Amino acid sequence: MQDTSATSELIAQAQSWLAEDPDPETREELGKLIDAQDLAELTARFAGTLQFGTAGLRGELGAGPMRMNRTVVIRAAAGLAAYLKSKGQTDGLVVIGYDARHKSADFARDTAAVMTGAGLRAAVLPRPLPTPVLAFAIRHLGAVAGVEVTASHNPPRDNGYKVYLGDGSQIVPPADAEIAAEIDAIASLHDVPRPDTGWDTLDEAVLEAYLARTDAVLSPGSPRTARAVYTAMHGVGKDTLLAAFARAGFPAPTLVTEQAEPDPDFPTVAFPNPEEPGAMDLSFATAARTTPTPDLIIANDPDADRCAAAVRENTTSTATNTSTATTSWRMLRGDEVGALLAAHLVRRGAQGTFAESIVSSSLLGRIAEKAGLPYEETLTGFKWIARVDGLRYGYEEALGYCVDPEGVRDKDGITAALLLMELASELKEENRTVLDLLDDLAVEHGLHATDQLSVRVEDLSLIADAMARLREQPPTELAGLPVTKAEDLTRGTETLPPTDGLRYTLDGARVIVRPSGTEPKLKCYLEVVVPVADKAALPAAHARATDLLAAIKRDLSAAAGI
């Protein structure tokens, strides 16, 4: 091997990192790469640093500054501690939660040690618990900040570090940049005090307080008769959801046993995300053998801040000259659940602002307007939705719902599941289903149909190339519909701060294109609105919407070169 100065510098950089690494596993991993002179792998790991942004940190586990590991986490914690002290929070409380992924408990303990060493008070949740319990605990305990160690629904090899401030919502600019600057200012890990003790491990009282709060999302005396199949997707949601269901008086859900217990390897799914193809197959199989037939399938993602639902569809087959009814299951889109929960809250007389992100269905705005309620649209992410003044309900199409903003100023898959069960129970008493309510909403407001074109890449430059192509040559029509307005959201709008995204308004449709903030994906959000005269017109409206969405997808893919 030719010994160039660049190679020598890379090896020296890796050796310097190795000397500071406190984790025997990643030390061994990095040592082997150095001994093998694996320049390709070392270059990938030392090409920069994981960037601390408004999602905190998220990345693949492993040694080096471009991976998630104890060194990166200790630096992040030290930067957060320095930021808090710079804001006058010299002895404030920082609450730390964590999921059941590989290294999550280690990262939580390291964070507690760093906060204690910095003179702050630290408290760690008693065990792996849903992210909304951490978001609740911040406000409940009067903390100045919170940290949740989770990679949510990312692949098994990933982990992440999500930061909340004292209002209980995730950080937004400029806090993210200020914390990142404090992280960059840390010269050496040896400068970061990390005592072995001095922080608190919370008891069950904080979870009990959260569970007591979950009761508040339901109407006193409402029916609690709906039955569900439930999957925790190998995550941490099961025990908390079961406790919440029991307190509320719902029948205990039938568990998808293969996915009920936490498992950081997520052995039954390629991606532990209810939206991914195949992820719900075991849930459908469980529902098929459950008696009586459940009314809903409920799924949480691994840290239980998201909630997915599937509903049964009775179809009639006449293939053999005899009519037979069969039950199949249909996943509800996040936008459909968002509209259902909004309609339910309106029916209950909820007051306050309804909010959603720009990538979610415009149907929420129609529902709020009809009910005479304030409505706001925000940038993508609950860090923005949670900050809406007077928020009563917020949702995002990626299965996130905030139904109790006074308790949890973030998405919460446990309370969303409870509210969905209450709605299903009320409809069941009327001999109706959530699909009937969706039909009612389509007749009242027009059929709002949404879809997504999502492209996962290995090479991030492909995303930048696609965005550049669309900026240089924006489409003038999609699916034969003229583009009436093209907006580059990096410039901001009258109501939105700048963000990396493009929005196209068409005659009866809308398209938003943006890079994912948490995964190597380009995401395109599509919506068409088809007028519906009455229920008899619904089949034709659905067919029209399906055709339009497919055509928009095809034309947009061609325009972006993806």
Short mmCIF file of N, CA and C in Angstrom, two decimals, residues 134-264:
data_model
loop_
_atom_site.label_atom_id
_atom_site.label_comp_id
_atom_site.label_asym_id
_atom_site.label_seq_id
_atom_site.Cartn_x
_atom_site.Cartn_y
_atom_site.Cartn_z
N LEU A 134 -41.34 10.39 28.15
CA LEU A 134 -40.26 11.37 28.37
C LEU A 134 -40.74 12.79 28.12
N ALA A 135 -41.47 12.98 27.00
CA ALA A 135 -41.98 14.33 26.70
C ALA A 135 -42.92 14.82 27.81
N PHE A 136 -43.72 13.91 28.35
CA PHE A 136 -44.61 14.25 29.47
C PHE A 136 -43.79 14.59 30.72
N ALA A 137 -42.77 13.78 31.02
CA ALA A 137 -41.99 13.94 32.25
C ALA A 137 -41.31 15.29 32.32
N ILE A 138 -40.88 15.83 31.19
CA ILE A 138 -40.22 17.14 31.18
C ILE A 138 -41.12 18.20 31.80
N ARG A 139 -42.35 18.28 31.33
CA ARG A 139 -43.29 19.28 31.85
C ARG A 139 -43.75 18.92 33.26
N HIS A 140 -43.98 17.63 33.49
CA HIS A 140 -44.50 17.17 34.78
C HIS A 140 -43.50 17.46 35.90
N LEU A 141 -42.21 17.31 35.63
CA LEU A 141 -41.18 17.48 36.65
C LEU A 141 -40.54 18.87 36.64
N GLY A 142 -40.97 19.72 35.71
CA GLY A 142 -40.40 21.07 35.64
C GLY A 142 -38.95 21.08 35.21
N ALA A 143 -38.58 20.18 34.31
CA ALA A 143 -37.20 20.09 33.85
C ALA A 143 -36.87 21.24 32.89
N VAL A 144 -35.58 21.52 32.75
CA VAL A 144 -35.14 22.55 31.80
C VAL A 144 -34.86 21.94 30.42
N ALA A 145 -34.74 20.62 30.38
CA ALA A 145 -34.49 19.95 29.10
C ALA A 145 -34.76 18.46 29.27
N GLY A 146 -34.86 17.78 28.14
CA GLY A 146 -35.01 16.33 28.15
C GLY A 146 -34.27 15.73 26.98
N VAL A 147 -33.84 14.50 27.14
CA VAL A 147 -33.16 13.76 26.07
C VAL A 147 -33.85 12.40 25.93
N GLU A 148 -34.16 12.03 24.72
CA GLU A 148 -34.68 10.68 24.45
C GLU A 148 -33.71 9.98 23.52
N VAL A 149 -33.19 8.85 23.96
CA VAL A 149 -32.30 8.04 23.13
C VAL A 149 -33.17 7.08 22.34
N THR A 150 -33.32 7.33 21.05
CA THR A 150 -34.15 6.50 20.19
C THR A 150 -33.84 6.78 18.74
N ALA A 151 -34.03 5.77 17.90
CA ALA A 151 -34.01 5.99 16.46
C ALA A 151 -35.39 5.73 15.88
N SER A 152 -36.40 5.75 16.76
CA SER A 152 -37.79 5.64 16.34
C SER A 152 -38.00 4.40 15.47
N HIS A 153 -38.35 4.60 14.20
CA HIS A 153 -38.66 3.47 13.32
C HIS A 153 -37.55 3.20 12.31
N ASN A 154 -36.35 3.70 12.57
CA ASN A 154 -35.22 3.44 11.67
C ASN A 154 -34.79 1.97 11.72
N PRO A 155 -33.93 1.54 10.80
CA PRO A 155 -33.46 0.15 10.80
C PRO A 155 -32.73 -0.23 12.08
N PRO A 156 -32.56 -1.53 12.36
CA PRO A 156 -31.97 -2.00 13.61
C PRO A 156 -30.56 -1.46 13.88
N ARG A 157 -29.82 -1.19 12.84
CA ARG A 157 -28.42 -0.78 13.03
C ARG A 157 -28.29 0.68 13.48
N ASP A 158 -29.40 1.43 13.53
CA ASP A 158 -29.36 2.86 13.86
C ASP A 158 -29.69 3.13 15.32
N ASN A 159 -29.24 4.29 15.78
CA ASN A 159 -29.74 4.85 17.02
C ASN A 159 -29.74 6.36 16.89
N GLY A 160 -30.35 7.04 17.87
CA GLY A 160 -30.49 8.49 17.76
C GLY A 160 -30.58 9.16 19.11
N TYR A 161 -30.61 10.49 19.05
CA TYR A 161 -30.51 11.32 20.26
C TYR A 161 -31.37 12.55 20.04
N LYS A 162 -32.54 12.55 20.68
CA LYS A 162 -33.53 13.60 20.46
C LYS A 162 -33.56 14.53 21.67
N VAL A 163 -33.50 15.84 21.43
CA VAL A 163 -33.40 16.81 22.51
C VAL A 163 -34.66 17.68 22.59
N TYR A 164 -35.16 17.83 23.80
CA TYR A 164 -36.31 18.68 24.10
C TYR A 164 -35.86 19.78 25.07
N LEU A 165 -36.50 20.94 24.97
CA LEU A 165 -36.26 21.99 25.96
C LEU A 165 -37.39 21.97 27.00
N GLY A 166 -37.35 22.94 27.92
CA GLY A 166 -38.21 22.88 29.08
C GLY A 166 -39.70 23.00 28.81
N ASP A 167 -40.08 23.46 27.61
CA ASP A 167 -41.52 23.51 27.29
C ASP A 167 -42.05 22.13 26.89
N GLY A 168 -41.15 21.15 26.82
CA GLY A 168 -41.57 19.79 26.48
C GLY A 168 -41.65 19.51 25.01
N SER A 169 -41.21 20.44 24.17
CA SER A 169 -41.21 20.21 22.73
C SER A 169 -39.77 20.14 22.22
N GLN A 170 -39.60 19.53 21.04
CA GLN A 170 -38.27 19.34 20.49
C GLN A 170 -37.64 20.67 20.08
N ILE A 171 -36.31 20.67 20.06
CA ILE A 171 -35.59 21.89 19.72
C ILE A 171 -35.87 22.33 18.28
N VAL A 172 -35.84 23.65 18.08
CA VAL A 172 -35.92 24.25 16.75
C VAL A 172 -34.81 25.29 16.65
N PRO A 173 -34.52 25.78 15.44
CA PRO A 173 -33.54 26.86 15.32
C PRO A 173 -33.96 28.07 16.16
N PRO A 174 -33.02 28.82 16.73
CA PRO A 174 -31.56 28.66 16.61
C PRO A 174 -30.94 27.73 17.64
N ALA A 175 -31.76 27.11 18.52
CA ALA A 175 -31.19 26.28 19.58
C ALA A 175 -30.31 25.17 19.03
N ASP A 176 -30.73 24.56 17.91
CA ASP A 176 -29.94 23.46 17.36
C ASP A 176 -28.54 23.90 16.96
N ALA A 177 -28.44 25.05 16.30
CA ALA A 177 -27.14 25.56 15.87
C ALA A 177 -26.28 25.97 17.07
N GLU A 178 -26.91 26.53 18.09
CA GLU A 178 -26.18 26.94 19.28
C GLU A 178 -25.64 25.73 20.04
N ILE A 179 -26.44 24.67 20.14
CA ILE A 179 -25.95 23.45 20.78
C ILE A 179 -24.83 22.83 19.94
N ALA A 180 -25.00 22.81 18.61
CA ALA A 180 -23.97 22.26 17.73
C ALA A 180 -22.64 23.00 17.90
N ALA A 181 -22.72 24.33 18.06
CA ALA A 181 -21.49 25.12 18.26
C ALA A 181 -20.81 24.74 19.58
N GLU A 182 -21.60 24.49 20.62
CA GLU A 182 -21.02 24.07 21.90
C GLU A 182 -20.38 22.68 21.78
N ILE A 183 -20.99 21.80 20.99
CA ILE A 183 -20.40 20.47 20.77
C ILE A 183 -19.05 20.62 20.06
N ASP A 184 -19.01 21.46 19.03
CA ASP A 184 -17.78 21.66 18.26
C ASP A 184 -16.66 22.25 19.11
N ALA A 185 -17.03 22.96 20.17
CA ALA A 185 -16.03 23.63 21.01
C ALA A 185 -15.34 22.68 21.98
N ILE A 186 -15.82 21.45 22.09
CA ILE A 186 -15.22 20.48 23.02
C ILE A 186 -13.95 19.92 22.40
N ALA A 187 -12.81 20.23 23.02
CA ALA A 187 -11.53 19.83 22.44
C ALA A 187 -11.26 18.35 22.63
N SER A 188 -11.52 17.86 23.85
CA SER A 188 -11.18 16.47 24.15
C SER A 188 -12.21 15.89 25.11
N LEU A 189 -12.46 14.59 24.96
CA LEU A 189 -13.36 13.92 25.89
C LEU A 189 -12.82 13.94 27.31
N HIS A 190 -11.51 14.05 27.43
CA HIS A 190 -10.90 14.09 28.76
C HIS A 190 -11.28 15.37 29.50
N ASP A 191 -11.80 16.37 28.77
CA ASP A 191 -12.21 17.62 29.41
C ASP A 191 -13.66 17.55 29.93
N VAL A 192 -14.32 16.43 29.70
CA VAL A 192 -15.73 16.29 30.08
C VAL A 192 -15.85 15.43 31.34
N PRO A 193 -16.14 16.04 32.51
CA PRO A 193 -16.27 15.24 33.74
C PRO A 193 -17.46 14.27 33.63
N ARG A 194 -17.20 13.00 34.04
CA ARG A 194 -18.27 11.99 33.98
C ARG A 194 -18.21 11.15 35.25
N PRO A 195 -18.84 11.65 36.32
CA PRO A 195 -18.83 10.87 37.56
C PRO A 195 -19.59 9.55 37.40
N ASP A 196 -19.35 8.62 38.29
CA ASP A 196 -20.01 7.32 38.24
C ASP A 196 -21.38 7.33 38.90
N THR A 197 -21.64 8.33 39.73
CA THR A 197 -22.92 8.42 40.45
C THR A 197 -23.33 9.88 40.53
N GLY A 198 -24.52 10.09 41.15
CA GLY A 198 -24.95 11.47 41.40
C GLY A 198 -26.25 11.84 40.73
N TRP A 199 -26.74 10.97 39.84
CA TRP A 199 -28.03 11.25 39.20
C TRP A 199 -29.10 10.34 39.79
N ASP A 200 -30.35 10.69 39.52
CA ASP A 200 -31.47 9.90 40.03
C ASP A 200 -31.99 8.95 38.95
N THR A 201 -32.44 7.79 39.39
CA THR A 201 -33.24 6.92 38.53
C THR A 201 -34.67 7.02 39.03
N LEU A 202 -35.56 7.50 38.19
CA LEU A 202 -36.94 7.74 38.61
C LEU A 202 -37.65 6.42 38.89
N ASP A 203 -38.67 6.48 39.76
CA ASP A 203 -39.47 5.30 40.04
C ASP A 203 -40.72 5.30 39.16
N GLU A 204 -41.66 4.43 39.48
CA GLU A 204 -42.85 4.27 38.64
C GLU A 204 -43.81 5.45 38.73
N ALA A 205 -43.57 6.38 39.65
CA ALA A 205 -44.51 7.49 39.85
C ALA A 205 -44.67 8.33 38.59
N VAL A 206 -43.58 8.51 37.85
CA VAL A 206 -43.68 9.33 36.65
C VAL A 206 -44.53 8.64 35.59
N LEU A 207 -44.42 7.32 35.48
CA LEU A 207 -45.25 6.57 34.53
C LEU A 207 -46.71 6.59 34.98
N GLU A 208 -46.94 6.45 36.28
CA GLU A 208 -48.30 6.51 36.81
C GLU A 208 -48.94 7.86 36.51
N ALA A 209 -48.15 8.93 36.65
CA ALA A 209 -48.68 10.27 36.36
C ALA A 209 -49.04 10.39 34.88
N TYR A 210 -48.20 9.83 34.01
CA TYR A 210 -48.50 9.84 32.57
C TYR A 210 -49.78 9.06 32.30
N LEU A 211 -49.89 7.87 32.88
CA LEU A 211 -51.07 7.03 32.65
C LEU A 211 -52.33 7.71 33.17
N ALA A 212 -52.24 8.39 34.30
CA ALA A 212 -53.40 9.12 34.82
C ALA A 212 -53.83 10.20 33.84
N ARG A 213 -52.86 10.77 33.17
CA ARG A 213 -53.15 11.82 32.19
C ARG A 213 -53.82 11.24 30.94
N THR A 214 -53.48 9.99 30.59
CA THR A 214 -54.08 9.42 29.37
C THR A 214 -55.59 9.33 29.49
N ASP A 215 -56.10 9.14 30.71
CA ASP A 215 -57.56 9.06 30.90
C ASP A 215 -58.25 10.35 30.43
N ALA A 216 -57.52 11.47 30.53
CA ALA A 216 -58.14 12.77 30.25
C ALA A 216 -58.46 12.96 28.77
N VAL A 217 -57.92 12.14 27.89
CA VAL A 217 -58.20 12.35 26.46
C VAL A 217 -59.57 11.79 26.08
N LEU A 218 -60.16 10.99 26.95
CA LEU A 218 -61.45 10.37 26.64
C LEU A 218 -62.59 11.11 27.32
N SER A 219 -63.78 11.03 26.74
CA SER A 219 -64.97 11.64 27.33
C SER A 219 -65.50 10.75 28.45
N PRO A 220 -65.80 11.32 29.61
CA PRO A 220 -66.38 10.50 30.68
C PRO A 220 -67.66 9.82 30.20
N GLY A 221 -67.75 8.53 30.48
CA GLY A 221 -68.97 7.80 30.13
C GLY A 221 -69.09 7.39 28.68
N SER A 222 -68.06 7.65 27.87
CA SER A 222 -68.14 7.25 26.46
C SER A 222 -68.05 5.73 26.36
N PRO A 223 -68.60 5.14 25.30
CA PRO A 223 -68.54 3.67 25.16
C PRO A 223 -67.10 3.20 24.98
N ARG A 224 -66.81 2.03 25.50
CA ARG A 224 -65.45 1.46 25.41
C ARG A 224 -65.54 0.01 24.94
N THR A 225 -66.27 -0.21 23.86
CA THR A 225 -66.60 -1.58 23.44
C THR A 225 -65.76 -2.09 22.27
N ALA A 226 -65.05 -1.23 21.58
CA ALA A 226 -64.28 -1.68 20.41
C ALA A 226 -63.16 -2.63 20.84
N ARG A 227 -62.86 -3.57 19.95
CA ARG A 227 -61.81 -4.56 20.20
C ARG A 227 -60.69 -4.38 19.18
N ALA A 228 -59.46 -4.63 19.64
CA ALA A 228 -58.31 -4.39 18.76
C ALA A 228 -57.32 -5.54 18.83
N VAL A 229 -56.59 -5.69 17.73
CA VAL A 229 -55.33 -6.44 17.72
C VAL A 229 -54.23 -5.39 17.81
N TYR A 230 -53.19 -5.68 18.57
CA TYR A 230 -52.14 -4.67 18.80
C TYR A 230 -50.76 -5.25 18.56
N THR A 231 -49.91 -4.47 17.86
CA THR A 231 -48.50 -4.82 17.73
C THR A 231 -47.64 -3.67 18.23
N ALA A 232 -46.61 -4.04 19.00
CA ALA A 232 -45.62 -3.06 19.48
C ALA A 232 -44.44 -2.97 18.52
N MET A 233 -44.44 -3.77 17.47
CA MET A 233 -43.37 -3.74 16.44
C MET A 233 -41.98 -3.92 17.07
N HIS A 234 -41.89 -4.86 18.04
CA HIS A 234 -40.63 -5.16 18.73
C HIS A 234 -40.12 -3.99 19.57
N GLY A 235 -41.00 -3.03 19.85
CA GLY A 235 -40.57 -1.85 20.58
C GLY A 235 -41.02 -1.84 22.03
N VAL A 236 -41.16 -0.62 22.59
CA VAL A 236 -41.38 -0.47 24.03
C VAL A 236 -42.81 -0.09 24.38
N GLY A 237 -43.73 -0.18 23.42
CA GLY A 237 -45.08 0.34 23.65
C GLY A 237 -46.01 -0.56 24.43
N LYS A 238 -45.78 -1.88 24.41
CA LYS A 238 -46.80 -2.84 24.87
C LYS A 238 -47.29 -2.57 26.29
N ASP A 239 -46.39 -2.56 27.27
CA ASP A 239 -46.82 -2.47 28.66
C ASP A 239 -47.57 -1.18 28.95
N THR A 240 -47.09 -0.07 28.37
CA THR A 240 -47.75 1.22 28.62
C THR A 240 -49.12 1.25 27.96
N LEU A 241 -49.22 0.73 26.73
CA LEU A 241 -50.52 0.72 26.07
C LEU A 241 -51.51 -0.19 26.78
N LEU A 242 -51.06 -1.37 27.19
CA LEU A 242 -51.95 -2.27 27.91
C LEU A 242 -52.46 -1.63 29.20
N ALA A 243 -51.58 -0.95 29.91
CA ALA A 243 -51.99 -0.28 31.14
C ALA A 243 -52.99 0.83 30.85
N ALA A 244 -52.76 1.58 29.77
CA ALA A 244 -53.67 2.67 29.42
C ALA A 244 -55.04 2.11 29.01
N PHE A 245 -55.06 1.03 28.23
CA PHE A 245 -56.32 0.40 27.84
C PHE A 245 -57.08 -0.09 29.07
N ALA A 246 -56.36 -0.71 30.01
CA ALA A 246 -57.01 -1.26 31.20
C ALA A 246 -57.62 -0.14 32.05
N ARG A 247 -56.88 0.95 32.23
CA ARG A 247 -57.39 2.07 33.01
C ARG A 247 -58.64 2.65 32.36
N ALA A 248 -58.63 2.71 31.01
CA ALA A 248 -59.75 3.32 30.29
C ALA A 248 -60.97 2.41 30.24
N GLY A 249 -60.76 1.10 30.45
CA GLY A 249 -61.88 0.16 30.41
C GLY A 249 -62.15 -0.45 29.05
N PHE A 250 -61.18 -0.36 28.13
CA PHE A 250 -61.32 -1.05 26.85
C PHE A 250 -60.98 -2.53 27.03
N PRO A 251 -61.57 -3.40 26.22
CA PRO A 251 -61.15 -4.81 26.26
C PRO A 251 -59.65 -4.91 25.98
N ALA A 252 -58.99 -5.83 26.68
CA ALA A 252 -57.56 -6.02 26.44
C ALA A 252 -57.34 -6.40 24.98
N PRO A 253 -56.43 -5.73 24.29
CA PRO A 253 -56.20 -6.08 22.88
C PRO A 253 -55.54 -7.44 22.74
N THR A 254 -55.79 -8.08 21.61
CA THR A 254 -55.08 -9.32 21.26
C THR A 254 -53.70 -8.94 20.74
N LEU A 255 -52.66 -9.48 21.35
CA LEU A 255 -51.30 -9.09 21.00
C LEU A 255 -50.78 -9.88 19.80
N VAL A 256 -50.01 -9.22 18.97
CA VAL A 256 -49.21 -9.92 17.96
C VAL A 256 -47.98 -10.43 18.70
N THR A 257 -48.04 -11.67 19.15
CA THR A 257 -47.05 -12.17 20.11
C THR A 257 -45.63 -12.16 19.54
N GLU A 258 -45.50 -12.37 18.23
CA GLU A 258 -44.16 -12.41 17.63
C GLU A 258 -43.45 -11.05 17.72
N GLN A 259 -44.22 -9.98 17.91
CA GLN A 259 -43.64 -8.63 17.93
C GLN A 259 -43.92 -7.91 19.25
N ALA A 260 -44.37 -8.63 20.27
CA ALA A 260 -44.85 -7.98 21.49
C ALA A 260 -43.72 -7.48 22.39
N GLU A 261 -42.61 -8.22 22.44
CA GLU A 261 -41.54 -7.85 23.38
C GLU A 261 -40.44 -7.05 22.68
N PRO A 262 -39.78 -6.16 23.42
CA PRO A 262 -38.68 -5.38 22.82
C PRO A 262 -37.57 -6.29 22.29
N ASP A 263 -37.12 -6.02 21.09
CA ASP A 263 -36.02 -6.77 20.49
C ASP A 263 -35.27 -5.82 19.55
N PRO A 264 -34.05 -5.43 19.91
CA PRO A 264 -33.33 -4.42 19.11
C PRO A 264 -32.95 -4.90 17.71
#
